[in-house]
Coordinates of C-alpha atoms in Angstrom, one line a residue:
X227 CA 67.3 74.0 54.4
X228 CA 67.0 72.4 51.1
X229 CA 69.8 71.9 49.1
X230 CA 68.4 74.4 46.0
X231 CA 67.8 77.1 48.4
X232 CA 71.3 76.7 50.5
X233 CA 73.1 77.1 47.5
X234 CA 71.1 79.4 45.6
X235 CA 73.9 81.7 44.7
X236 CA 75.9 78.9 43.2
X237 CA 73.2 77.8 41.0
X238 CA 72.6 81.6 40.2
X239 CA 76.4 81.7 39.1
X240 CA 76.1 78.6 37.0
X241 CA 72.8 79.9 35.5
X242 CA 74.7 83.3 34.5
X243 CA 77.5 81.2 32.9
X244 CA 75.1 79.4 31.0
X245 CA 73.4 82.3 30.0
X246 CA 76.4 84.1 28.8
X247 CA 77.3 80.9 26.9
X248 CA 73.9 80.7 25.4
X249 CA 73.9 84.0 24.0
X250 CA 77.3 83.6 22.3
X251 CA 76.6 80.2 20.9
X252 CA 72.8 80.8 19.9
X253 CA 72.3 84.4 19.6
X254 CA 69.6 83.9 16.6
X255 CA 67.6 81.5 19.1
X256 CA 68.0 84.0 22.0
X257 CA 66.8 86.8 19.7
X258 CA 63.9 84.9 18.7
X259 CA 62.9 84.5 22.5
X260 CA 63.1 88.0 23.0
X261 CA 60.8 88.7 20.1
X262 CA 58.0 86.8 22.0
X263 CA 56.4 89.9 23.6
X264 CA 53.5 92.2 23.5
X265 CA 53.1 95.6 25.3
X266 CA 56.6 95.0 26.8
X267 CA 55.7 91.8 28.3
X268 CA 57.8 88.9 27.2
X269 CA 55.9 85.7 27.4
X270 CA 58.2 83.1 28.0
X271 CA 59.7 85.4 31.1
X272 CA 55.8 85.4 32.1
X273 CA 55.1 82.0 32.2
X274 CA 58.6 81.5 34.2
X275 CA 57.8 84.2 36.7
X276 CA 54.3 82.6 37.3
X277 CA 56.5 79.0 37.9
X278 CA 58.3 81.3 40.4
X279 CA 55.7 83.0 42.3
X280 CA 52.8 80.7 42.2
X281 CA 54.1 78.1 45.2
X282 CA 55.1 81.1 47.2
X283 CA 51.6 82.2 47.2
X284 CA 50.0 78.9 48.1
X285 CA 51.7 79.2 51.3
X286 CA 50.5 82.7 52.4
X287 CA 47.5 82.5 54.6
X288 CA 45.2 85.3 54.7
X289 CA 43.5 84.3 57.7
X290 CA 46.7 84.7 60.0
X291 CA 45.8 88.4 59.8
X292 CA 43.3 87.8 62.4
X293 CA 46.3 87.4 64.6
X294 CA 48.0 90.6 63.4
X295 CA 47.4 92.4 67.2
X296 CA 49.5 89.4 68.8
X297 CA 53.0 91.0 67.9
X298 CA 52.5 94.5 67.6
X299 CA 56.1 95.8 68.3
X300 CA 57.3 93.6 65.3
X301 CA 55.0 94.3 62.7
X302 CA 55.5 98.1 63.4
X303 CA 59.4 97.9 63.0
X304 CA 58.5 95.6 59.9
X305 CA 56.3 98.0 58.4
X306 CA 58.1 101.3 59.1
X307 CA 61.6 99.1 57.7
X308 CA 59.6 98.0 54.3
X309 CA 57.5 100.9 53.3
X310 CA 59.0 104.1 55.0
X311 CA 62.6 103.6 55.2
X312 CA 63.8 100.9 52.5
X313 CA 62.6 102.2 49.1
X314 CA 63.9 105.8 49.5
X315 CA 67.3 104.8 51.0
X316 CA 67.7 102.2 48.1
X317 CA 66.8 105.0 45.7
X318 CA 69.2 107.4 47.5
X319 CA 72.2 104.8 47.0
X320 CA 71.1 104.5 43.6
X321 CA 71.3 108.2 42.9
X322 CA 74.5 108.3 44.8
X323 CA 76.7 105.5 43.6
X324 CA 75.4 105.6 39.8
X325 CA 75.0 109.5 39.3
X326 CA 78.3 110.3 41.3
X327 CA 80.4 107.4 42.8
X328 CA 80.6 105.1 39.6
X329 CA 79.3 107.5 37.1
X330 CA 83.1 107.6 35.5
X331 CA 82.6 103.7 35.1
X332 CA 79.5 103.2 33.5
X333 CA 78.3 104.2 30.1
X334 CA 76.6 108.2 29.9
X335 CA 73.1 108.0 30.0
X336 CA 72.3 104.3 31.8
X337 CA 72.6 105.6 35.5
X338 CA 68.9 105.9 35.3
X339 CA 68.6 102.2 34.6
X340 CA 70.9 101.2 37.4
X341 CA 68.8 103.4 39.8
X342 CA 65.6 101.9 38.4
X343 CA 66.7 98.3 39.2
X344 CA 67.8 99.3 42.7
X345 CA 64.0 100.9 43.0
X346 CA 62.6 98.1 41.9
X347 CA 64.2 95.6 44.4
X348 CA 63.9 98.0 47.4
X349 CA 60.2 98.7 47.2
X350 CA 59.7 94.6 47.3
X351 CA 60.1 93.2 50.4
X352 CA 60.8 89.4 50.7
X353 CA 57.9 86.8 50.9
X354 CA 58.5 83.3 50.6
X355 CA 62.4 83.1 51.7
X356 CA 61.7 84.9 55.1
X357 CA 59.8 81.5 56.0
X358 CA 63.5 79.8 55.3
X359 CA 65.5 82.6 57.4
X360 CA 62.9 82.4 60.2
X361 CA 63.2 78.9 60.9
X362 CA 67.0 78.8 60.5
X363 CA 66.7 81.6 63.3
X364 CA 64.3 79.6 65.4
X365 CA 61.6 82.2 64.6
X366 CA 57.9 82.1 65.6
X367 CA 56.5 80.9 62.7
X368 CA 52.7 82.4 63.3
X369 CA 54.3 85.9 63.4
X370 CA 56.3 85.1 60.4
X371 CA 53.1 84.1 58.6
X372 CA 51.1 87.0 59.6
X373 CA 53.9 89.8 58.9
X374 CA 54.5 87.9 55.1
X375 CA 50.3 88.1 55.0
X376 CA 50.4 91.7 55.8
X377 CA 53.1 92.8 53.4
X378 CA 51.8 91.0 50.5
X379 CA 48.1 92.8 51.1
X380 CA 50.0 96.0 51.2
X381 CA 52.5 95.3 48.1
X382 CA 49.2 94.9 45.7
X383 CA 48.2 98.3 46.5
X384 CA 51.3 100.0 47.4
X385 CA 54.1 98.9 45.0
X386 CA 53.0 100.3 42.2
X387 CA 52.5 103.9 43.4
X388 CA 55.7 103.8 45.5
X389 CA 57.6 102.6 42.2
X390 CA 56.2 105.3 40.2
X391 CA 56.8 108.0 42.8
X392 CA 60.7 107.0 43.2
X393 CA 61.0 106.7 39.5
X394 CA 59.3 110.1 38.8
X395 CA 61.5 111.6 41.3
X396 CA 64.7 110.2 39.6
X397 CA 63.6 111.9 36.3
X398 CA 62.7 108.3 34.8
X399 CA 59.6 108.4 32.4
X400 CA 56.9 106.0 34.4
X401 CA 55.1 103.7 31.7
X402 CA 52.0 103.5 34.4
X403 CA 50.3 100.8 32.0
X404 CA 53.0 98.4 32.2
X405 CA 53.7 98.7 35.7
X406 CA 50.1 98.3 36.7
X407 CA 49.9 95.1 34.6
X408 CA 53.4 93.9 35.8
X409 CA 51.5 94.2 39.4
X410 CA 48.4 92.5 38.2
X411 CA 50.2 89.7 36.4
X412 CA 52.9 88.9 38.9
X413 CA 51.3 89.5 42.0
X414 CA 47.4 90.0 41.6
X415 CA 47.1 86.7 39.2
X416 CA 49.4 84.1 41.2
X417 CA 48.0 85.2 44.4
X418 CA 44.3 84.9 43.4
X419 CA 45.5 81.3 42.2
X420 CA 47.2 80.5 45.3
X421 CA 44.4 81.7 47.2
X422 CA 42.0 79.5 45.3
X423 CA 44.6 76.8 45.3
X424 CA 44.4 76.7 49.2
X425 CA 41.2 76.4 49.9
X426 CA 40.6 73.7 47.5
X427 CA 43.3 71.8 49.4
X428 CA 42.0 72.6 52.6
X429 CA 38.2 72.6 52.5
X430 CA 38.1 68.6 53.6
X431 CA 40.4 69.1 56.2
X432 CA 39.1 68.1 59.8
X433 CA 41.5 70.6 61.7
X434 CA 43.9 73.4 61.0
X435 CA 46.9 71.3 61.2
X436 CA 45.6 68.9 58.7
X437 CA 44.8 71.7 56.3
X438 CA 48.2 73.0 56.7
X439 CA 50.0 69.8 56.5
X440 CA 48.3 69.1 53.0
X441 CA 49.3 72.7 51.8
X442 CA 53.0 72.3 53.2
X443 CA 53.3 69.0 51.1
X444 CA 51.7 70.5 48.2
X445 CA 54.1 73.3 48.2
X446 CA 57.1 71.2 48.8
X447 CA 56.3 69.1 45.6
X448 CA 56.1 72.3 43.3
X449 CA 58.5 74.4 45.1
X450 CA 61.3 73.0 42.5
X451 CA 59.4 74.3 39.7
X452 CA 59.8 77.8 41.5
X453 CA 63.8 77.6 41.4
X454 CA 64.0 76.3 38.0
X455 CA 61.5 79.1 37.0
X456 CA 64.2 81.3 38.5
X457 CA 67.0 80.0 37.1
X458 CA 65.6 79.7 33.5
X459 CA 64.9 83.5 34.0
X460 CA 68.4 84.3 35.0
X461 CA 70.0 82.4 32.0
X462 CA 67.6 84.5 29.7
X463 CA 68.4 87.6 31.2
X464 CA 72.1 86.9 30.9
X465 CA 71.7 85.6 27.5
X466 CA 70.7 89.2 26.7
X467 CA 72.9 91.0 28.4
X468 CA 76.0 88.7 27.6
X469 CA 77.7 91.3 25.3
X470 CA 77.6 94.4 27.7
X471 CA 78.7 91.7 30.6
X472 CA 81.8 90.3 29.1
X473 CA 82.9 93.5 27.4
X474 CA 82.8 95.3 31.1
X475 CA 82.9 92.3 33.5
X476 CA 83.1 94.7 36.8
X477 CA 79.5 95.5 36.0
X478 CA 78.5 93.1 38.4
X479 CA 80.9 94.1 41.2
X480 CA 79.8 97.9 40.6
X481 CA 75.8 96.9 41.1
X482 CA 76.7 94.5 44.0
X483 CA 78.5 97.2 46.1
X484 CA 75.4 99.4 46.8
X485 CA 72.9 96.3 47.2
X486 CA 75.3 94.9 49.9
X487 CA 75.4 98.4 51.9
X488 CA 71.4 98.4 51.5
X489 CA 71.1 94.8 52.8
X490 CA 73.3 95.1 55.8
X491 CA 72.0 98.6 56.6
X492 CA 68.1 97.7 56.5
X493 CA 68.8 94.7 58.6
X494 CA 70.9 96.7 61.4
X495 CA 68.0 99.3 61.6
X496 CA 65.4 96.8 62.1
X497 CA 67.5 94.5 64.3
X498 CA 68.5 97.2 66.9
X499 CA 65.2 98.6 66.8
X500 CA 63.7 95.3 67.9
X501 CA 66.6 95.3 70.5
X502 CA 65.9 98.9 71.9
X503 CA 62.3 98.2 72.1
X504 CA 62.9 94.5 73.8
X505 CA 61.1 92.5 71.2
X506 CA 61.8 88.8 72.0
X507 CA 64.3 86.9 69.4
X508 CA 61.8 84.8 67.8
X509 CA 60.2 88.0 66.7
X510 CA 63.2 90.2 65.9
X511 CA 64.7 87.7 63.8
X512 CA 62.2 87.2 61.3
X513 CA 61.4 91.0 61.6
X514 CA 64.6 92.2 60.6
X515 CA 65.0 89.4 57.7
X516 CA 61.9 90.4 55.9
X517 CA 63.0 94.1 55.6
X518 CA 66.6 93.1 54.4
X519 CA 65.6 90.7 51.6
X520 CA 63.8 91.5 48.6
X521 CA 60.8 90.0 46.4
X522 CA 63.7 89.7 43.8
X523 CA 60.8 87.4 41.6
X524 CA 58.8 90.4 41.2
X525 CA 61.3 92.9 40.9
X526 CA 62.9 90.8 37.9
X527 CA 59.4 90.5 36.5
X528 CA 58.8 94.4 36.7
X529 CA 62.1 95.2 35.3
X530 CA 61.6 93.4 32.3
X531 CA 58.3 94.5 31.8
X532 CA 59.2 98.1 32.1
X533 CA 62.6 98.4 30.4
X534 CA 63.1 95.1 28.6
X535 CA 64.7 91.7 28.7
X536 CA 68.2 93.2 27.8
X537 CA 67.9 96.2 30.0
X538 CA 70.4 97.0 33.1
X539 CA 67.3 97.2 35.0
X540 CA 66.7 93.5 35.0
X541 CA 70.4 93.1 35.3
X542 CA 70.4 95.1 38.6
X543 CA 67.6 92.6 39.9
X544 CA 69.1 89.6 38.9
X545 CA 72.3 90.5 40.6
X546 CA 70.1 91.4 43.7
X547 CA 69.5 87.6 43.4
X548 CA 73.1 86.8 43.5
X549 CA 74.0 88.8 46.4
X550 CA 70.7 88.0 48.5
X551 CA 71.4 84.4 49.8
X552 CA 75.0 84.7 51.1
X553 CA 74.1 88.0 52.8
X554 CA 71.1 86.4 54.4
X555 CA 73.1 83.4 55.5
X556 CA 75.8 85.6 57.1
X557 CA 72.7 87.8 58.7
X558 CA 71.2 84.1 60.2
X559 CA 74.9 83.3 61.5
X560 CA 75.0 86.9 63.6
X561 CA 71.4 86.5 64.5
X562 CA 71.7 82.8 66.1
X563 CA 75.0 84.2 67.8
X564 CA 73.3 87.5 69.3
X565 CA 70.0 85.9 70.7
X566 CA 71.3 86.6 74.2
X567 CA 70.7 90.4 73.6
X568 CA 66.8 89.9 73.7
X569 CA 64.4 88.8 76.0
X570 CA 62.2 85.6 76.0
X571 CA 58.8 87.1 75.6
X572 CA 57.4 90.4 74.6
X573 CA 56.8 93.2 76.7
X574 CA 53.4 94.8 76.3
X575 CA 53.2 98.5 74.8
X576 CA 52.5 100.8 77.8
X577 CA 49.5 102.9 76.9
X578 CA 48.3 105.8 79.0
X579 CA 45.7 103.4 80.7
X580 CA 48.0 101.0 81.5
X581 CA 50.3 103.5 83.0
X582 CA 47.1 104.8 85.2
X583 CA 47.0 101.5 86.3
X584 CA 50.3 100.7 87.2

């Protein structure tokens, strides 16, 4: 695992400190950067988000969807957790903690912003980092690629409606134009650019392996820009949030608690479902990981677009970045030590026809 990804939480923590310092030392410069926006979309952050997302999208191979039938159990669990459970439990935890449990500790009238940030995280299943977690648990790379590709396709069409539904349920005004624009800018545009790049780089390949090697070499070269984009965005976000955080440092802990409960809870649901259904470990581990982690780059971008750079919703999504990496590394450790719970190969789903034959 590359050093930047292994110690991502450390880099994010340092970026937070840098952002807080920047907000105190050069407030005029930070305010100038905040003013560079149109329609709630900040131009500086938009460029940084593209730096984050584009390398990941180049690695997505949609031709892998032709193999979607090969690991049906893992995909069924993944899709159920990601789209039928996770967004709704995240919204429920947000309501529970910020309208009730933590209500005495937050500013009156701000609960909706905390809930919105959690919803934006919960509705965006992870993409690129899943490949890292899958590799660390010796997951099936073909299955991992299929599940990421399928989730990306679903995300294009489902993310905005699910977010709008949940924000509406929690009585938060939904600026549909900004939400749809954010999805187009931060999913459709970089995904299209990634697909075009991938097609261009593999068009002269003599075989699939050579094409994949070319793409892998390219993404390895540009991936540092993704981390730089993420860290620069964190610096900006905490530069704008500096006054709030310095006045109330416990706000990070308040946000982290429900996120931790959600992360470990979603992993438990998916992992135990895979165990009960006798899914092999090389599929069970990545299928549980994708439902546990979040596409935080998208969540950060949409939070900024919907609520602004200095919003609490944007802060929640950034804390999600800070929490995620240590959580995921602990789950990798757990998954590797429970490998013996799972069969070596997937048992077929018994249909009525196969039951008659048996």
